[in-house]
Amino acid sequence: MLNNVKVVLVGTSHSGNIGSAARAMKVMGLSNLVLVDPQCSIDEQALALAAGASDIAENATIVSSLAEAVADCALVVGSSARSRTLEWPMLEPRECGQKFVEEGQNAPVALVFGRERTGLTNDELQTCHFHVCIPANPEYSSLNLAMAVQTLSYEIRMAYLEKEQQQYTPQEQSEYPRHKELELFFEHLEKVAVSTQFISEEQPGKVMNKLRRLFNRARPEAQELNILRGILTSIEKRIPR
């Protein structure tokens, strides 16, 4: 299950942070590191700070966009501070670990971290099903990237060990759509909403953001998403040409 966990670093600017994150991952049994549009290379500083985890840093997958990094993931959680401007389903770190262990049994899952100075953009945060916020001291909540990776990786490992210790027959797990399948659904939904004049073609963003939030919160299963796509297709067939 731990092999299904992706730690995704977006726009990392300091190579040492990549090495430190790799070390934090390996301590907790994670090995799948993905770098999205890194602003630095895996250099001597990265390998030095990785210590015994240089293999994770050197074998990191490098992609150009967050969408590419999580395309095959059934669950995507972004690390962020609580936002008043972007309301999104939130998880506590312990909940995050438990959810990763539950859903990581059957499909890849991703834990996403943003840039050192500015974090994740709103568009990137909306790619995630949930946000997770580390409840640090409000008077001094300065966590560096590797600390954040270490904290959330620890919660995943603790949930994993607890699951391993439980002696019972696992329940059948629901199959959730991959990120790319969700994106195709949102594109289809927007197309139909525009065609039926439910939303304006010039300004679809506000309503679509709310619909994204609704469906991300609801977490439709793969079969349920297929039903929704079927409904949209049925509506399209009845729209006058």
PDB file of C-alpha atoms in Angstrom:
ATOM      1  CA  MET A   1       0.000   0.000   0.000  1.00  0.00           C
ATOM      2  CA  LEU A   2       2.803   2.446   0.863  1.00  0.00           C
ATOM      3  CA  ASN A   3       4.123   2.071  -2.690  1.00  0.00           C
ATOM      4  CA  ASN A   4       0.856   3.570  -3.935  1.00  0.00           C
ATOM      5  CA  VAL A   5       1.465   6.818  -2.032  1.00  0.00           C
ATOM      6  CA  LYS A   6       2.858   9.645  -4.144  1.00  0.00           C
ATOM      7  CA  VAL A   7       4.490  12.621  -2.454  1.00  0.00           C
ATOM      8  CA  VAL A   8       4.168  15.441  -4.989  1.00  0.00           C
ATOM      9  CA  LEU A   9       6.303  18.592  -4.657  1.00  0.00           C
ATOM     10  CA  VAL A  10       5.185  21.503  -6.839  1.00  0.00           C
ATOM     11  CA  GLY A  11       7.619  24.152  -8.054  1.00  0.00           C
ATOM     12  CA  THR A  12      10.332  23.420  -5.497  1.00  0.00           C
ATOM     13  CA  SER A  13      13.023  26.096  -5.681  1.00  0.00           C
ATOM     14  CA  HIS A  14      15.685  24.790  -3.265  1.00  0.00           C
ATOM     15  CA  SER A  15      17.356  21.485  -4.065  1.00  0.00           C
ATOM     16  CA  GLY A  16      18.085  20.844  -0.399  1.00  0.00           C
ATOM     17  CA  ASN A  17      14.366  20.683   0.279  1.00  0.00           C
ATOM     18  CA  ILE A  18      14.012  17.865  -2.245  1.00  0.00           C
ATOM     19  CA  GLY A  19      16.741  15.909  -0.465  1.00  0.00           C
ATOM     20  CA  SER A  20      15.272  16.575   2.975  1.00  0.00           C
ATOM     21  CA  ALA A  21      11.809  15.574   1.782  1.00  0.00           C
ATOM     22  CA  ALA A  22      13.220  12.336   0.344  1.00  0.00           C
ATOM     23  CA  ARG A  23      14.829  11.566   3.694  1.00  0.00           C
ATOM     24  CA  ALA A  24      11.575  12.289   5.541  1.00  0.00           C
ATOM     25  CA  MET A  25       9.727   9.943   3.177  1.00  0.00           C
ATOM     26  CA  LYS A  26      12.162   7.042   3.457  1.00  0.00           C
ATOM     27  CA  VAL A  27      12.089   7.148   7.264  1.00  0.00           C
ATOM     28  CA  MET A  28       8.338   6.502   7.030  1.00  0.00           C
ATOM     29  CA  GLY A  29       8.543   3.838   4.324  1.00  0.00           C
ATOM     30  CA  LEU A  30       7.445   5.998   1.387  1.00  0.00           C
ATOM     31  CA  SER A  31       9.416   5.963  -1.855  1.00  0.00           C
ATOM     32  CA  ASN A  32       7.337   7.492  -4.663  1.00  0.00           C
ATOM     33  CA  LEU A  33       8.488  11.102  -5.115  1.00  0.00           C
ATOM     34  CA  VAL A  34       7.110  13.262  -7.937  1.00  0.00           C
ATOM     35  CA  LEU A  35       8.458  16.722  -8.801  1.00  0.00           C
ATOM     36  CA  VAL A  36       6.185  19.116 -10.690  1.00  0.00           C
ATOM     37  CA  ASP A  37       8.046  21.787 -12.647  1.00  0.00           C
ATOM     38  CA  PRO A  38      10.992  21.962 -10.198  1.00  0.00           C
ATOM     39  CA  GLN A  39      12.959  25.214 -10.239  1.00  0.00           C
ATOM     40  CA  CYS A  40      16.191  23.418  -9.315  1.00  0.00           C
ATOM     41  CA  SER A  41      18.042  20.219 -10.113  1.00  0.00           C
ATOM     42  CA  ILE A  42      18.963  17.166  -8.040  1.00  0.00           C
ATOM     43  CA  ASP A  43      22.434  18.410  -7.173  1.00  0.00           C
ATOM     44  CA  GLU A  44      25.060  17.654  -4.549  1.00  0.00           C
ATOM     45  CA  GLN A  45      23.174  19.592  -1.889  1.00  0.00           C
ATOM     46  CA  ALA A  46      20.012  17.566  -2.512  1.00  0.00           C
ATOM     47  CA  LEU A  47      21.917  14.290  -2.272  1.00  0.00           C
ATOM     48  CA  ALA A  48      23.790  15.413   0.837  1.00  0.00           C
ATOM     49  CA  LEU A  49      20.580  16.322   2.689  1.00  0.00           C
ATOM     50  CA  ALA A  50      18.892  13.141   1.488  1.00  0.00           C
ATOM     51  CA  ALA A  51      21.587  11.221   3.393  1.00  0.00           C
ATOM     52  CA  GLY A  52      20.662   7.535   3.012  1.00  0.00           C
ATOM     53  CA  ALA A  53      17.623   8.385   0.884  1.00  0.00           C
ATOM     54  CA  SER A  54      19.479   9.635  -2.196  1.00  0.00           C
ATOM     55  CA  ASP A  55      17.904   6.803  -4.209  1.00  0.00           C
ATOM     56  CA  ILE A  56      14.454   8.370  -3.724  1.00  0.00           C
ATOM     57  CA  ALA A  57      15.674  11.805  -4.842  1.00  0.00           C
ATOM     58  CA  GLU A  58      17.561  10.428  -7.852  1.00  0.00           C
ATOM     59  CA  ASN A  59      14.620   8.267  -8.952  1.00  0.00           C
ATOM     60  CA  ALA A  60      12.022  11.029  -8.572  1.00  0.00           C
ATOM     61  CA  THR A  61       9.567  11.372 -11.442  1.00  0.00           C
ATOM     62  CA  ILE A  62       9.645  14.852 -13.019  1.00  0.00           C
ATOM     63  CA  VAL A  63       6.528  16.191 -14.779  1.00  0.00           C
ATOM     64  CA  SER A  64       5.459  19.595 -16.051  1.00  0.00           C
ATOM     65  CA  SER A  65       2.026  19.925 -14.423  1.00  0.00           C
ATOM     66  CA  LEU A  66       0.112  18.836 -11.340  1.00  0.00           C
ATOM     67  CA  ALA A  67      -2.605  17.330 -13.539  1.00  0.00           C
ATOM     68  CA  GLU A  68       0.001  15.029 -15.090  1.00  0.00           C
ATOM     69  CA  ALA A  69       1.355  14.064 -11.659  1.00  0.00           C
ATOM     70  CA  VAL A  70      -2.039  12.964 -10.316  1.00  0.00           C
ATOM     71  CA  ALA A  71      -3.723  11.722 -13.510  1.00  0.00           C
ATOM     72  CA  ASP A  72      -3.814   8.108 -12.270  1.00  0.00           C
ATOM     73  CA  CYS A  73      -4.691   8.935  -8.645  1.00  0.00           C
ATOM     74  CA  ALA A  74      -8.042   8.121  -7.044  1.00  0.00           C
ATOM     75  CA  LEU A  75      -7.395  10.458  -4.088  1.00  0.00           C
ATOM     76  CA  VAL A  76      -5.517  13.777  -4.124  1.00  0.00           C
ATOM     77  CA  VAL A  77      -4.931  15.766  -0.916  1.00  0.00           C
ATOM     78  CA  GLY A  78      -3.213  19.155  -0.917  1.00  0.00           C
ATOM     79  CA  SER A  79      -1.319  20.526   2.053  1.00  0.00           C
ATOM     80  CA  SER A  80      -2.436  24.096   2.744  1.00  0.00           C
ATOM     81  CA  ALA A  81      -3.322  26.620   5.404  1.00  0.00           C
ATOM     82  CA  ARG A  82      -7.021  27.098   6.074  1.00  0.00           C
ATOM     83  CA  SER A  83      -8.364  29.579   3.553  1.00  0.00           C
ATOM     84  CA  ARG A  84     -11.248  32.007   3.949  1.00  0.00           C
ATOM     85  CA  THR A  85     -11.407  32.672   0.220  1.00  0.00           C
ATOM     86  CA  LEU A  86     -11.453  29.058  -1.013  1.00  0.00           C
ATOM     87  CA  GLU A  87     -13.789  26.856   0.998  1.00  0.00           C
ATOM     88  CA  TRP A  88     -12.868  23.214   0.439  1.00  0.00           C
ATOM     89  CA  PRO A  89     -13.315  19.942   2.348  1.00  0.00           C
ATOM     90  CA  MET A  90     -10.621  19.799   5.035  1.00  0.00           C
ATOM     91  CA  LEU A  91      -8.917  16.853   6.710  1.00  0.00           C
ATOM     92  CA  GLU A  92      -6.972  16.733   9.940  1.00  0.00           C
ATOM     93  CA  PRO A  93      -3.556  15.027   9.541  1.00  0.00           C
ATOM     94  CA  ARG A  94      -4.771  11.879  11.325  1.00  0.00           C
ATOM     95  CA  GLU A  95      -7.845  11.669   9.101  1.00  0.00           C
ATOM     96  CA  CYS A  96      -5.576  12.144   6.091  1.00  0.00           C
ATOM     97  CA  GLY A  97      -3.400   9.182   7.098  1.00  0.00           C
ATOM     98  CA  GLN A  98      -6.421   6.953   7.600  1.00  0.00           C
ATOM     99  CA  LYS A  99      -7.988   7.922   4.288  1.00  0.00           C
ATOM    100  CA  PHE A 100      -4.718   7.260   2.442  1.00  0.00           C
ATOM    101  CA  VAL A 101      -4.445   3.783   3.929  1.00  0.00           C
ATOM    102  CA  GLU A 102      -8.080   2.978   3.088  1.00  0.00           C
ATOM    103  CA  GLU A 103      -7.965   4.169  -0.507  1.00  0.00           C
ATOM    104  CA  GLY A 104      -4.312   3.413  -1.229  1.00  0.00           C
ATOM    105  CA  GLN A 105      -5.025  -0.324  -1.103  1.00  0.00           C
ATOM    106  CA  ASN A 106      -6.429  -0.330  -4.620  1.00  0.00           C
ATOM    107  CA  ALA A 107      -5.122   2.734  -6.462  1.00  0.00           C
ATOM    108  CA  PRO A 108      -2.424   5.430  -6.378  1.00  0.00           C
ATOM    109  CA  VAL A 109      -3.039   8.320  -3.975  1.00  0.00           C
ATOM    110  CA  ALA A 110      -1.221  11.660  -3.867  1.00  0.00           C
ATOM    111  CA  LEU A 111      -0.131  14.034  -1.125  1.00  0.00           C
ATOM    112  CA  VAL A 112       0.637  17.414  -2.693  1.00  0.00           C
ATOM    113  CA  PHE A 113       2.912  20.131  -1.305  1.00  0.00           C
ATOM    114  CA  GLY A 114       3.319  23.614  -2.765  1.00  0.00           C
ATOM    115  CA  ARG A 115       6.124  26.072  -3.290  1.00  0.00           C
ATOM    116  CA  GLU A 116       8.283  27.089  -0.344  1.00  0.00           C
ATOM    117  CA  ARG A 117       7.174  30.735  -0.337  1.00  0.00           C
ATOM    118  CA  THR A 118       3.731  30.783  -1.904  1.00  0.00           C
ATOM    119  CA  GLY A 119       2.335  27.249  -1.547  1.00  0.00           C
ATOM    120  CA  LEU A 120      -0.214  25.982  -4.063  1.00  0.00           C
ATOM    121  CA  THR A 121      -2.254  28.234  -6.342  1.00  0.00           C
ATOM    122  CA  ASN A 122      -6.050  28.218  -6.117  1.00  0.00           C
ATOM    123  CA  ASP A 123      -6.225  26.273  -9.391  1.00  0.00           C
ATOM    124  CA  GLU A 124      -3.848  23.657  -7.982  1.00  0.00           C
ATOM    125  CA  LEU A 125      -5.792  23.462  -4.725  1.00  0.00           C
ATOM    126  CA  GLN A 126      -8.980  22.865  -6.702  1.00  0.00           C
ATOM    127  CA  THR A 127      -7.309  19.847  -8.297  1.00  0.00           C
ATOM    128  CA  CYS A 128      -7.401  18.199  -4.851  1.00  0.00           C
ATOM    129  CA  HIS A 129     -10.319  16.287  -3.357  1.00  0.00           C
ATOM    130  CA  PHE A 130      -9.379  17.497   0.129  1.00  0.00           C
ATOM    131  CA  HIS A 131      -7.013  19.915   1.821  1.00  0.00           C
ATOM    132  CA  VAL A 132      -5.042  19.005   4.924  1.00  0.00           C
ATOM    133  CA  CYS A 133      -3.829  21.575   7.433  1.00  0.00           C
ATOM    134  CA  ILE A 134      -1.221  20.805  10.103  1.00  0.00           C
ATOM    135  CA  PRO A 135      -2.535  22.396  13.340  1.00  0.00           C
ATOM    136  CA  ALA A 136       0.719  24.102  14.336  1.00  0.00           C
ATOM    137  CA  ASN A 137       1.118  26.748  17.034  1.00  0.00           C
ATOM    138  CA  PRO A 138      -0.865  29.758  15.698  1.00  0.00           C
ATOM    139  CA  GLU A 139       1.706  32.105  17.222  1.00  0.00           C
ATOM    140  CA  TYR A 140       4.539  30.393  15.328  1.00  0.00           C
ATOM    141  CA  SER A 141       3.281  28.141  12.564  1.00  0.00           C
ATOM    142  CA  SER A 142       6.428  28.219  10.410  1.00  0.00           C
ATOM    143  CA  LEU A 143       6.884  24.702   9.034  1.00  0.00           C
ATOM    144  CA  ASN A 144       9.443  24.154   6.301  1.00  0.00           C
ATOM    145  CA  LEU A 145       8.693  21.798   3.426  1.00  0.00           C
ATOM    146  CA  ALA A 146      10.543  18.778   4.812  1.00  0.00           C
ATOM    147  CA  MET A 147       8.837  19.190   8.214  1.00  0.00           C
ATOM    148  CA  ALA A 148       5.433  19.173   6.564  1.00  0.00           C
ATOM    149  CA  VAL A 149       6.347  16.083   4.510  1.00  0.00           C
ATOM    150  CA  GLN A 150       7.647  14.367   7.652  1.00  0.00           C
ATOM    151  CA  THR A 151       4.519  15.148   9.703  1.00  0.00           C
ATOM    152  CA  LEU A 152       2.017  13.892   7.136  1.00  0.00           C
ATOM    153  CA  SER A 153       4.163  10.902   6.136  1.00  0.00           C
ATOM    154  CA  TYR A 154       4.232   9.939   9.815  1.00  0.00           C
ATOM    155  CA  GLU A 155       0.428   9.991   9.997  1.00  0.00           C
ATOM    156  CA  ILE A 156       0.219   7.763   6.911  1.00  0.00           C
ATOM    157  CA  ARG A 157       2.674   5.295   8.442  1.00  0.00           C
ATOM    158  CA  MET A 158       0.872   5.207  11.787  1.00  0.00           C
ATOM    159  CA  ALA A 159      -2.448   4.526  10.064  1.00  0.00           C
ATOM    160  CA  TYR A 160      -0.750   1.843   7.955  1.00  0.00           C
ATOM    161  CA  LEU A 161       0.747   0.094  11.005  1.00  0.00           C
ATOM    162  CA  GLU A 162      -2.598   0.212  12.804  1.00  0.00           C
ATOM    163  CA  LYS A 163      -4.272  -1.364   9.774  1.00  0.00           C
ATOM    164  CA  GLU A 164      -1.614  -4.086   9.670  1.00  0.00           C
ATOM    165  CA  GLN A 165      -2.210  -4.952  13.312  1.00  0.00           C
ATOM    166  CA  GLN A 166      -5.945  -5.377  12.926  1.00  0.00           C
ATOM    167  CA  GLN A 167      -6.930  -8.989  12.406  1.00  0.00           C
ATOM    168  CA  TYR A 168     -10.121  -8.973  10.376  1.00  0.00           C
ATOM    169  CA  THR A 169     -11.291  -9.597   6.856  1.00  0.00           C
ATOM    170  CA  PRO A 170     -10.955  -6.371   4.861  1.00  0.00           C
ATOM    171  CA  GLN A 171     -14.205  -4.909   3.634  1.00  0.00           C
ATOM    172  CA  GLU A 172     -14.713  -4.501  -0.075  1.00  0.00           C
ATOM    173  CA  GLN A 173     -13.311  -1.132  -1.098  1.00  0.00           C
ATOM    174  CA  SER A 174     -15.182   1.235  -3.368  1.00  0.00           C
ATOM    175  CA  GLU A 175     -13.581   2.002  -6.716  1.00  0.00           C
ATOM    176  CA  TYR A 176     -13.150   5.720  -7.293  1.00  0.00           C
ATOM    177  CA  PRO A 177     -12.516   7.405 -10.648  1.00  0.00           C
ATOM    178  CA  ARG A 178      -9.025   8.592 -11.509  1.00  0.00           C
ATOM    179  CA  HIS A 179      -8.287  12.302 -11.659  1.00  0.00           C
ATOM    180  CA  LYS A 180      -8.276  12.378 -15.467  1.00  0.00           C
ATOM    181  CA  GLU A 181     -11.722  10.741 -15.492  1.00  0.00           C
ATOM    182  CA  LEU A 182     -13.040  13.387 -13.114  1.00  0.00           C
ATOM    183  CA  GLU A 183     -11.603  16.126 -15.319  1.00  0.00           C
ATOM    184  CA  LEU A 184     -13.370  14.650 -18.360  1.00  0.00           C
ATOM    185  CA  PHE A 185     -16.606  14.646 -16.370  1.00  0.00           C
ATOM    186  CA  PHE A 186     -16.184  18.312 -15.389  1.00  0.00           C
ATOM    187  CA  GLU A 187     -15.480  19.227 -19.031  1.00  0.00           C
ATOM    188  CA  HIS A 188     -18.601  17.304 -20.094  1.00  0.00           C
ATOM    189  CA  LEU A 189     -20.692  18.945 -17.349  1.00  0.00           C
ATOM    190  CA  GLU A 190     -19.544  22.440 -18.339  1.00  0.00           C
ATOM    191  CA  LYS A 191     -20.245  21.734 -22.017  1.00  0.00           C
ATOM    192  CA  VAL A 192     -23.822  20.627 -21.272  1.00  0.00           C
ATOM    193  CA  ALA A 193     -24.411  23.478 -18.809  1.00  0.00           C
ATOM    194  CA  VAL A 194     -23.353  25.985 -21.466  1.00  0.00           C
ATOM    195  CA  SER A 195     -25.386  24.247 -24.195  1.00  0.00           C
ATOM    196  CA  THR A 196     -28.547  24.390 -22.062  1.00  0.00           C
ATOM    197  CA  GLN A 197     -27.766  28.018 -21.141  1.00  0.00           C
ATOM    198  CA  PHE A 198     -27.628  27.108 -17.469  1.00  0.00           C
ATOM    199  CA  ILE A 199     -24.324  28.976 -17.277  1.00  0.00           C
ATOM    200  CA  SER A 200     -22.862  31.687 -19.457  1.00  0.00           C
ATOM    201  CA  GLU A 201     -20.203  30.666 -21.949  1.00  0.00           C
ATOM    202  CA  GLU A 202     -18.351  33.908 -21.201  1.00  0.00           C
ATOM    203  CA  GLN A 203     -18.208  33.399 -17.412  1.00  0.00           C
ATOM    204  CA  PRO A 204     -18.540  29.710 -16.491  1.00  0.00           C
ATOM    205  CA  GLY A 205     -15.937  29.807 -13.748  1.00  0.00           C
ATOM    206  CA  LYS A 206     -17.929  30.780 -10.653  1.00  0.00           C
ATOM    207  CA  VAL A 207     -20.646  28.161 -11.044  1.00  0.00           C
ATOM    208  CA  MET A 208     -18.216  25.470 -12.203  1.00  0.00           C
ATOM    209  CA  ASN A 209     -15.991  26.066  -9.158  1.00  0.00           C
ATOM    210  CA  LYS A 210     -19.001  25.458  -6.904  1.00  0.00           C
ATOM    211  CA  LEU A 211     -19.920  22.324  -8.855  1.00  0.00           C
ATOM    212  CA  ARG A 212     -16.347  21.068  -8.596  1.00  0.00           C
ATOM    213  CA  ARG A 213     -16.478  21.600  -4.853  1.00  0.00           C
ATOM    214  CA  LEU A 214     -19.809  19.767  -4.657  1.00  0.00           C
ATOM    215  CA  PHE A 215     -18.620  16.680  -6.549  1.00  0.00           C
ATOM    216  CA  ASN A 216     -15.229  16.598  -4.822  1.00  0.00           C
ATOM    217  CA  ARG A 217     -17.044  16.635  -1.480  1.00  0.00           C
ATOM    218  CA  ALA A 218     -19.492  13.940  -2.606  1.00  0.00           C
ATOM    219  CA  ARG A 219     -16.691  11.672  -3.971  1.00  0.00           C
ATOM    220  CA  PRO A 220     -18.787   9.793  -6.568  1.00  0.00           C
ATOM    221  CA  GLU A 221     -17.607   6.245  -7.192  1.00  0.00           C
ATOM    222  CA  ALA A 222     -16.482   5.200 -10.666  1.00  0.00           C
ATOM    223  CA  GLN A 223     -19.825   3.565 -11.461  1.00  0.00           C
ATOM    224  CA  GLU A 224     -21.727   6.605 -10.192  1.00  0.00           C
ATOM    225  CA  LEU A 225     -19.612   8.891 -12.367  1.00  0.00           C
ATOM    226  CA  ASN A 226     -20.449   6.736 -15.384  1.00  0.00           C
ATOM    227  CA  ILE A 227     -24.156   7.190 -14.588  1.00  0.00           C
ATOM    228  CA  LEU A 228     -23.707  10.971 -14.420  1.00  0.00           C
ATOM    229  CA  ARG A 229     -21.859  10.966 -17.746  1.00  0.00           C
ATOM    230  CA  GLY A 230     -24.716   8.915 -19.202  1.00  0.00           C
ATOM    231  CA  ILE A 231     -27.260  11.484 -18.009  1.00  0.00           C
ATOM    232  CA  LEU A 232     -25.248  14.291 -19.601  1.00  0.00           C
ATOM    233  CA  THR A 233     -25.040  12.383 -22.880  1.00  0.00           C
ATOM    234  CA  SER A 234     -28.809  11.818 -22.794  1.00  0.00           C
ATOM    235  CA  ILE A 235     -29.390  15.549 -22.295  1.00  0.00           C
ATOM    236  CA  GLU A 236     -27.045  16.364 -25.196  1.00  0.00           C
ATOM    237  CA  LYS A 237     -29.069  14.133 -27.533  1.00  0.00           C
ATOM    238  CA  ARG A 238     -32.225  16.159 -26.781  1.00  0.00           C
ATOM    239  CA  ILE A 239     -30.656  19.580 -27.267  1.00  0.00           C
ATOM    240  CA  PRO A 240     -31.875  21.076 -30.557  1.00  0.00           C
ATOM    241  CA  ARG A 241     -29.075  21.366 -33.094  1.00  0.00           C
TER     242      ARG A 241
END
